[in-house]
Amino acid sequence: MKPYDIFMAYISWGDGGKSRPVLVYALDNALVRIYPITTQYGNKSEAIKAKYFEIKNWSQSGLDKQSYIDTGTRLTQNLSAFYNFNPIGALTEVDKKRLIEFLSK
């Protein structure tokens, strides 16, 4: 597991949660710092859309459809939240560079 890898993890909130793809951005012992990845974009407010990073090379990154990294939601998960330690993919070099630029704004 390393930064820019994409994994499936169980993300919980309040009374529920669901399995979703996440981008690893940092590791700290048994804690993994992640951004959730979503396909929902069109129905979001402009304020939320401004924090969504479009993954241009989503297919090459192991995702099934156009996806966005929710950079407005930083989460910390225990390693136990991950279904396995095999990534479903990783950001391409082009998308890594774009994400770094996006986050620096």
XYZ file of N, CA, C and O in Angstrom:
420
model
N 0.854 -1.176 0.000
C 0.000 0.000 0.000
C 0.894 1.231 0.000
O 1.793 1.346 0.828
N 0.626 2.119 -0.959
C 1.438 3.331 -1.048
C 0.579 4.488 -1.548
O -0.504 4.264 -2.105
N 1.045 5.717 -1.363
C 0.283 6.866 -1.856
C -0.022 6.750 -3.353
O 0.785 6.238 -4.121
N -1.211 7.198 -3.692
C -1.771 7.208 -5.054
C -2.337 5.861 -5.487
O -2.849 5.735 -6.587
N -2.263 4.853 -4.618
C -2.954 3.591 -4.891
C -4.448 3.785 -4.647
O -4.853 4.593 -3.806
N -5.251 3.016 -5.365
C -6.701 3.043 -5.193
C -7.136 1.684 -4.666
O -6.782 0.648 -5.229
N -7.887 1.715 -3.567
C -8.373 0.505 -2.895
C -9.878 0.584 -2.709
O -10.459 1.668 -2.761
N -10.485 -0.544 -2.431
C -11.864 -0.579 -1.963
C -11.806 -0.605 -0.438
O -11.020 -1.349 0.140
N -12.634 0.240 0.187
C -12.694 0.287 1.649
C -14.124 0.547 2.079
O -14.913 1.140 1.333
N -14.448 0.112 3.274
C -15.764 0.391 3.837
C -15.702 1.737 4.533
O -14.899 1.930 5.449
N -16.521 2.670 4.072
C -16.583 4.008 4.651
C -17.897 4.111 5.412
O -18.970 3.904 4.845
N -17.816 4.432 6.704
C -19.038 4.527 7.510
C -19.322 5.981 7.855
O -18.426 6.813 7.921
N -20.588 6.251 8.048
C -21.045 7.557 8.496
C -22.329 7.345 9.285
O -23.173 6.537 8.906
N -22.449 8.008 10.410
C -23.658 7.907 11.222
C -24.152 6.487 11.387
O -23.484 5.636 11.936
N -25.353 6.239 10.847
C -25.988 4.926 10.971
C -25.668 3.980 9.823
O -26.167 2.867 9.794
N -24.886 4.412 8.863
C -24.664 3.559 7.706
C -23.248 3.639 7.179
O -22.336 4.078 7.859
N -23.116 3.244 5.947
C -21.830 3.259 5.277
C -21.906 2.410 4.032
O -22.940 1.799 3.749
N -20.828 2.419 3.266
C -20.788 1.575 2.079
C -19.362 1.362 1.617
O -18.454 2.085 1.996
N -19.216 0.375 0.793
C -17.930 0.075 0.181
C -17.742 1.019 -0.992
O -18.652 1.209 -1.794
N -16.566 1.626 -1.057
C -16.308 2.546 -2.167
C -14.819 2.613 -2.454
O -14.009 2.282 -1.586
N -14.468 3.033 -3.651
C -13.046 3.212 -3.935
C -12.513 4.446 -3.207
O -13.244 5.421 -3.007
N -11.269 4.360 -2.781
C -10.615 5.466 -2.090
C -9.193 5.605 -2.612
O -8.582 4.630 -3.059
N -8.679 6.833 -2.542
C -7.301 7.096 -2.920
C -6.475 7.249 -1.656
O -6.801 8.066 -0.797
N -5.410 6.477 -1.541
C -4.489 6.602 -0.415
C -3.606 7.823 -0.680
O -3.028 7.952 -1.749
N -3.528 8.734 0.320
C -2.600 9.848 0.156
C -1.501 9.857 1.211
O -0.505 10.556 1.052
N -1.652 9.087 2.284
C -0.581 8.990 3.284
C -0.807 7.758 4.152
O -1.931 7.304 4.324
N 0.288 7.258 4.711
C 0.250 6.121 5.633
C 0.922 6.530 6.933
O 1.952 7.199 6.918
N 0.329 6.124 8.054
C 0.868 6.457 9.358
C 0.654 5.253 10.265
O -0.410 5.119 10.877
N 1.637 4.356 10.309
C 1.530 3.095 11.058
C 0.316 2.301 10.575
O 0.230 1.982 9.411
N -0.652 2.023 11.445
C -1.828 1.228 11.060
C -2.966 2.111 10.562
O -4.060 1.619 10.293
N -2.708 3.404 10.405
C -3.727 4.324 9.905
C -3.424 4.702 8.465
O -2.268 4.912 8.093
N -4.477 4.764 7.690
C -4.342 5.116 6.276
C -5.149 6.388 6.043
O -6.324 6.459 6.398
N -4.533 7.387 5.467
C -5.210 8.650 5.165
C -5.679 8.574 3.709
O -4.887 8.256 2.817
N -6.971 8.832 3.527
C -7.576 8.609 2.213
C -8.516 9.743 1.822
O -8.993 10.509 2.664
N -8.767 9.821 0.516
C -9.832 10.629 -0.056
C -10.835 9.658 -0.673
O -10.437 8.737 -1.397
N -12.133 9.859 -0.444
C -13.119 9.022 -1.134
C -13.153 9.350 -2.628
O -12.854 10.475 -3.036
N -13.529 8.384 -3.410
C -13.705 8.561 -4.856
C -15.179 8.345 -5.155
O -15.801 7.418 -4.643
N -15.737 9.205 -5.990
C -17.157 9.145 -6.314
C -17.378 9.274 -7.810
O -16.527 9.791 -8.527
N -18.525 8.794 -8.253
C -18.938 9.006 -9.645
C -19.987 10.101 -9.722
O -20.320 10.553 -10.810
N -20.504 10.513 -8.564
C -21.563 11.524 -8.516
C -20.950 12.916 -8.622
O -20.160 13.317 -7.761
N -21.305 13.648 -9.649
C -20.744 14.976 -9.859
C -21.811 15.976 -10.306
O -21.945 17.047 -9.741
N -22.587 15.619 -11.315
C -23.506 16.548 -11.959
C -24.523 17.194 -11.046
O -24.886 18.355 -11.245
N -24.971 16.482 -10.017
C -26.018 17.019 -9.150
C -25.463 17.738 -7.920
O -26.223 18.100 -7.031
N -24.173 17.962 -7.852
C -23.545 18.614 -6.702
C -23.547 20.132 -6.879
O -23.595 20.650 -7.995
N -23.453 20.843 -5.767
C -23.385 22.307 -5.808
C -22.034 22.734 -6.386
O -21.074 21.959 -6.397
N -21.947 23.966 -6.821
C -20.689 24.478 -7.377
C -19.587 24.452 -6.315
O -18.425 24.209 -6.640
N -19.938 24.715 -5.057
C -18.945 24.698 -3.975
C -18.349 23.302 -3.807
O -17.144 23.152 -3.598
N -19.183 22.281 -3.895
C -18.691 20.906 -3.777
C -17.906 20.517 -5.019
O -16.826 19.925 -4.924
N -18.418 20.860 -6.198
C -17.710 20.533 -7.441
C -16.298 21.126 -7.463
O -15.377 20.528 -8.021
N -16.126 22.277 -6.840
C -14.815 22.933 -6.828
C -13.782 22.102 -6.065
O -12.580 22.269 -6.278
N -14.231 21.210 -5.204
C -13.318 20.361 -4.427
C -13.161 18.962 -5.028
O -12.430 18.143 -4.503
N -13.869 18.693 -6.108
C -13.786 17.390 -6.771
C -12.728 17.444 -7.866
O -12.764 18.304 -8.733
N -11.815 16.497 -7.817
C -10.768 16.384 -8.831
C -11.171 15.310 -9.833
O -11.411 14.154 -9.457
N -11.250 15.674 -11.092
C -11.628 14.724 -12.133
C -10.448 13.822 -12.485
O -9.361 14.297 -12.813
N -10.671 12.526 -12.392
C -9.653 11.553 -12.804
C -9.810 11.356 -14.304
O -10.786 10.770 -14.767
N -8.879 11.889 -15.080
C -8.956 11.798 -16.543
C -8.748 10.366 -17.021
O -9.424 9.897 -17.912
N -7.785 9.687 -16.438
C -7.438 8.327 -16.854
C -8.064 7.305 -15.906
O -7.383 6.424 -15.377
N -9.368 7.414 -15.709
C -10.057 6.569 -14.729
C -9.975 5.091 -15.079
O -9.792 4.254 -14.209
N -10.087 4.746 -16.344
C -10.041 3.337 -16.735
C -8.660 2.727 -16.453
O -8.555 1.632 -15.903
N -7.604 3.476 -16.801
C -6.243 2.997 -16.554
C -5.934 2.940 -15.058
O -5.008 2.268 -14.632
N -6.732 3.645 -14.254
C -6.538 3.670 -12.800
C -7.300 2.555 -12.091
O -7.291 2.470 -10.870
N -8.007 1.712 -12.850
C -8.711 0.576 -12.275
C -10.159 0.850 -11.900
O -10.785 0.041 -11.221
N -10.699 1.971 -12.369
C -12.080 2.336 -12.050
C -13.001 1.982 -13.212
O -12.570 1.946 -14.365
N -14.277 1.743 -12.913
C -15.236 1.288 -13.918
C -15.873 2.404 -14.733
O -16.375 2.165 -15.820
N -15.911 3.629 -14.177
C -16.509 4.750 -14.904
C -15.898 6.059 -14.443
O -15.122 6.087 -13.488
N -16.262 7.126 -15.156
C -15.733 8.444 -14.823
C -15.868 8.694 -13.329
O -16.940 8.517 -12.763
N -14.764 9.077 -12.700
C -14.751 9.232 -11.252
C -14.032 10.510 -10.849
O -13.254 11.077 -11.616
N -14.313 10.919 -9.609
C -13.781 12.155 -9.050
C -13.260 11.882 -7.643
O -13.884 11.150 -6.886
N -12.147 12.516 -7.301
C -11.609 12.426 -5.948
C -12.197 13.573 -5.149
O -12.078 14.735 -5.539
N -12.832 13.249 -4.039
C -13.433 14.261 -3.170
C -12.348 14.787 -2.247
O -12.142 14.275 -1.148
N -11.643 15.833 -2.684
C -10.539 16.381 -1.896
C -11.031 17.204 -0.710
O -10.237 17.588 0.141
N -12.318 17.455 -0.643
C -12.886 18.168 0.495
C -13.154 17.258 1.679
O -13.467 17.724 2.772
N -13.032 15.965 1.473
C -13.280 14.987 2.538
C -12.031 14.148 2.749
O -11.737 13.253 1.965
N -11.302 14.473 3.795
C -10.122 13.685 4.163
C -10.524 12.751 5.285
O -11.088 13.182 6.279
N -10.221 11.490 5.109
C -10.596 10.489 6.105
C -9.366 9.731 6.574
O -8.377 9.605 5.842
N -9.459 9.209 7.780
C -8.429 8.328 8.312
C -9.108 7.016 8.660
O -10.105 7.000 9.382
N -8.594 5.928 8.121
C -9.170 4.601 8.342
C -8.099 3.683 8.916
O -6.915 3.819 8.607
N -8.542 2.732 9.716
C -7.653 1.662 10.152
C -7.454 0.706 8.985
O -8.324 0.590 8.120
N -6.355 0.024 8.991
C -6.093 -0.949 7.933
C -7.219 -1.979 7.824
O -7.483 -2.496 6.748
N -7.916 -2.238 8.913
C -8.985 -3.246 8.905
C -10.163 -2.853 8.017
O -10.982 -3.702 7.672
N -10.280 -1.587 7.626
C -11.381 -1.145 6.770
C -11.200 -1.611 5.325
O -12.143 -1.572 4.540
N -10.003 -2.042 4.969
C -9.712 -2.431 3.604
C -9.999 -3.912 3.412
O -9.662 -4.736 4.251
N -10.636 -4.237 2.302
C -11.030 -5.619 2.042
C -9.829 -6.520 1.823
O -9.844 -7.676 2.173
N -8.840 -5.998 1.204
C -7.592 -6.725 1.057
C -6.523 -5.692 0.752
O -6.815 -4.519 0.604
N -5.313 -6.118 0.704
C -4.232 -5.159 0.512
C -3.724 -5.135 -0.923
O -2.607 -4.721 -1.179
N -4.582 -5.584 -1.829
C -4.267 -5.499 -3.251
C -5.036 -4.325 -3.831
O -6.263 -4.324 -3.819
N -4.332 -3.323 -4.337
C -5.047 -2.181 -4.906
C -5.833 -2.583 -6.145
O -5.466 -3.522 -6.846
N -6.931 -1.865 -6.397
C -7.664 -2.091 -7.644
C -6.996 -1.313 -8.766
O -7.272 -1.546 -9.927
N -6.111 -0.395 -8.406
C -5.394 0.402 -9.390
C -4.607 1.496 -8.702
O -4.403 1.475 -7.492
N -4.191 2.470 -9.510
C -3.432 3.616 -9.000
C -3.596 4.755 -9.991
O -3.870 4.525 -11.177
N -3.434 5.964 -9.505
C -3.478 7.101 -10.422
C -2.332 7.008 -11.412
O -1.227 6.574 -11.061
N -2.588 7.419 -12.635
C -1.518 7.474 -13.632
C -0.592 8.644 -13.287
O -0.953 9.527 -12.505
N 0.586 8.654 -13.857
C 1.536 9.749 -13.609
C 0.924 11.095 -13.996
O 1.116 12.089 -13.295
N 0.186 11.121 -15.098
C -0.454 12.367 -15.543
C -1.442 12.851 -14.491
O -1.445 14.030 -14.112
N -2.289 11.952 -13.992
C -3.267 12.348 -12.983
C -2.611 12.681 -11.642
O -3.080 13.558 -10.925
N -1.515 12.027 -11.289
C -0.790 12.376 -10.061
C -0.336 13.827 -10.123
O -0.541 14.589 -9.177
N 0.292 14.195 -11.237
C 0.786 15.566 -11.398
C -0.363 16.562 -11.366
O -0.270 17.620 -10.735
N -1.456 16.220 -12.030
C -2.620 17.107 -12.031
C -3.200 17.259 -10.629
O -3.595 18.352 -10.224
N -3.261 16.156 -9.870
C -3.791 16.205 -8.511
C -2.914 17.080 -7.614
O -3.428 17.898 -6.845
N -1.624 16.925 -7.709
C -0.711 17.748 -6.911
C -0.922 19.230 -7.210
O -1.004 20.056 -6.304
N -1.069 19.579 -8.492
C -1.339 20.968 -8.872
C -2.695 21.424 -8.333
O -2.823 22.534 -7.818
N -3.699 20.570 -8.436
C -5.062 20.876 -7.967
C -5.043 21.156 -6.465
O -5.660 22.119 -5.998
N -4.342 20.337 -5.708
C -4.285 20.503 -4.248
C -3.478 21.722 -3.812
O -3.688 22.234 -2.722
N -2.582 22.180 -4.665
C -1.752 23.332 -4.306
C -2.466 24.668 -4.519
O -1.981 25.704 -4.096
N -3.640 24.622 -5.148
C -4.389 25.865 -5.406
C -5.112 26.334 -4.179
O -5.515 25.629 -3.335
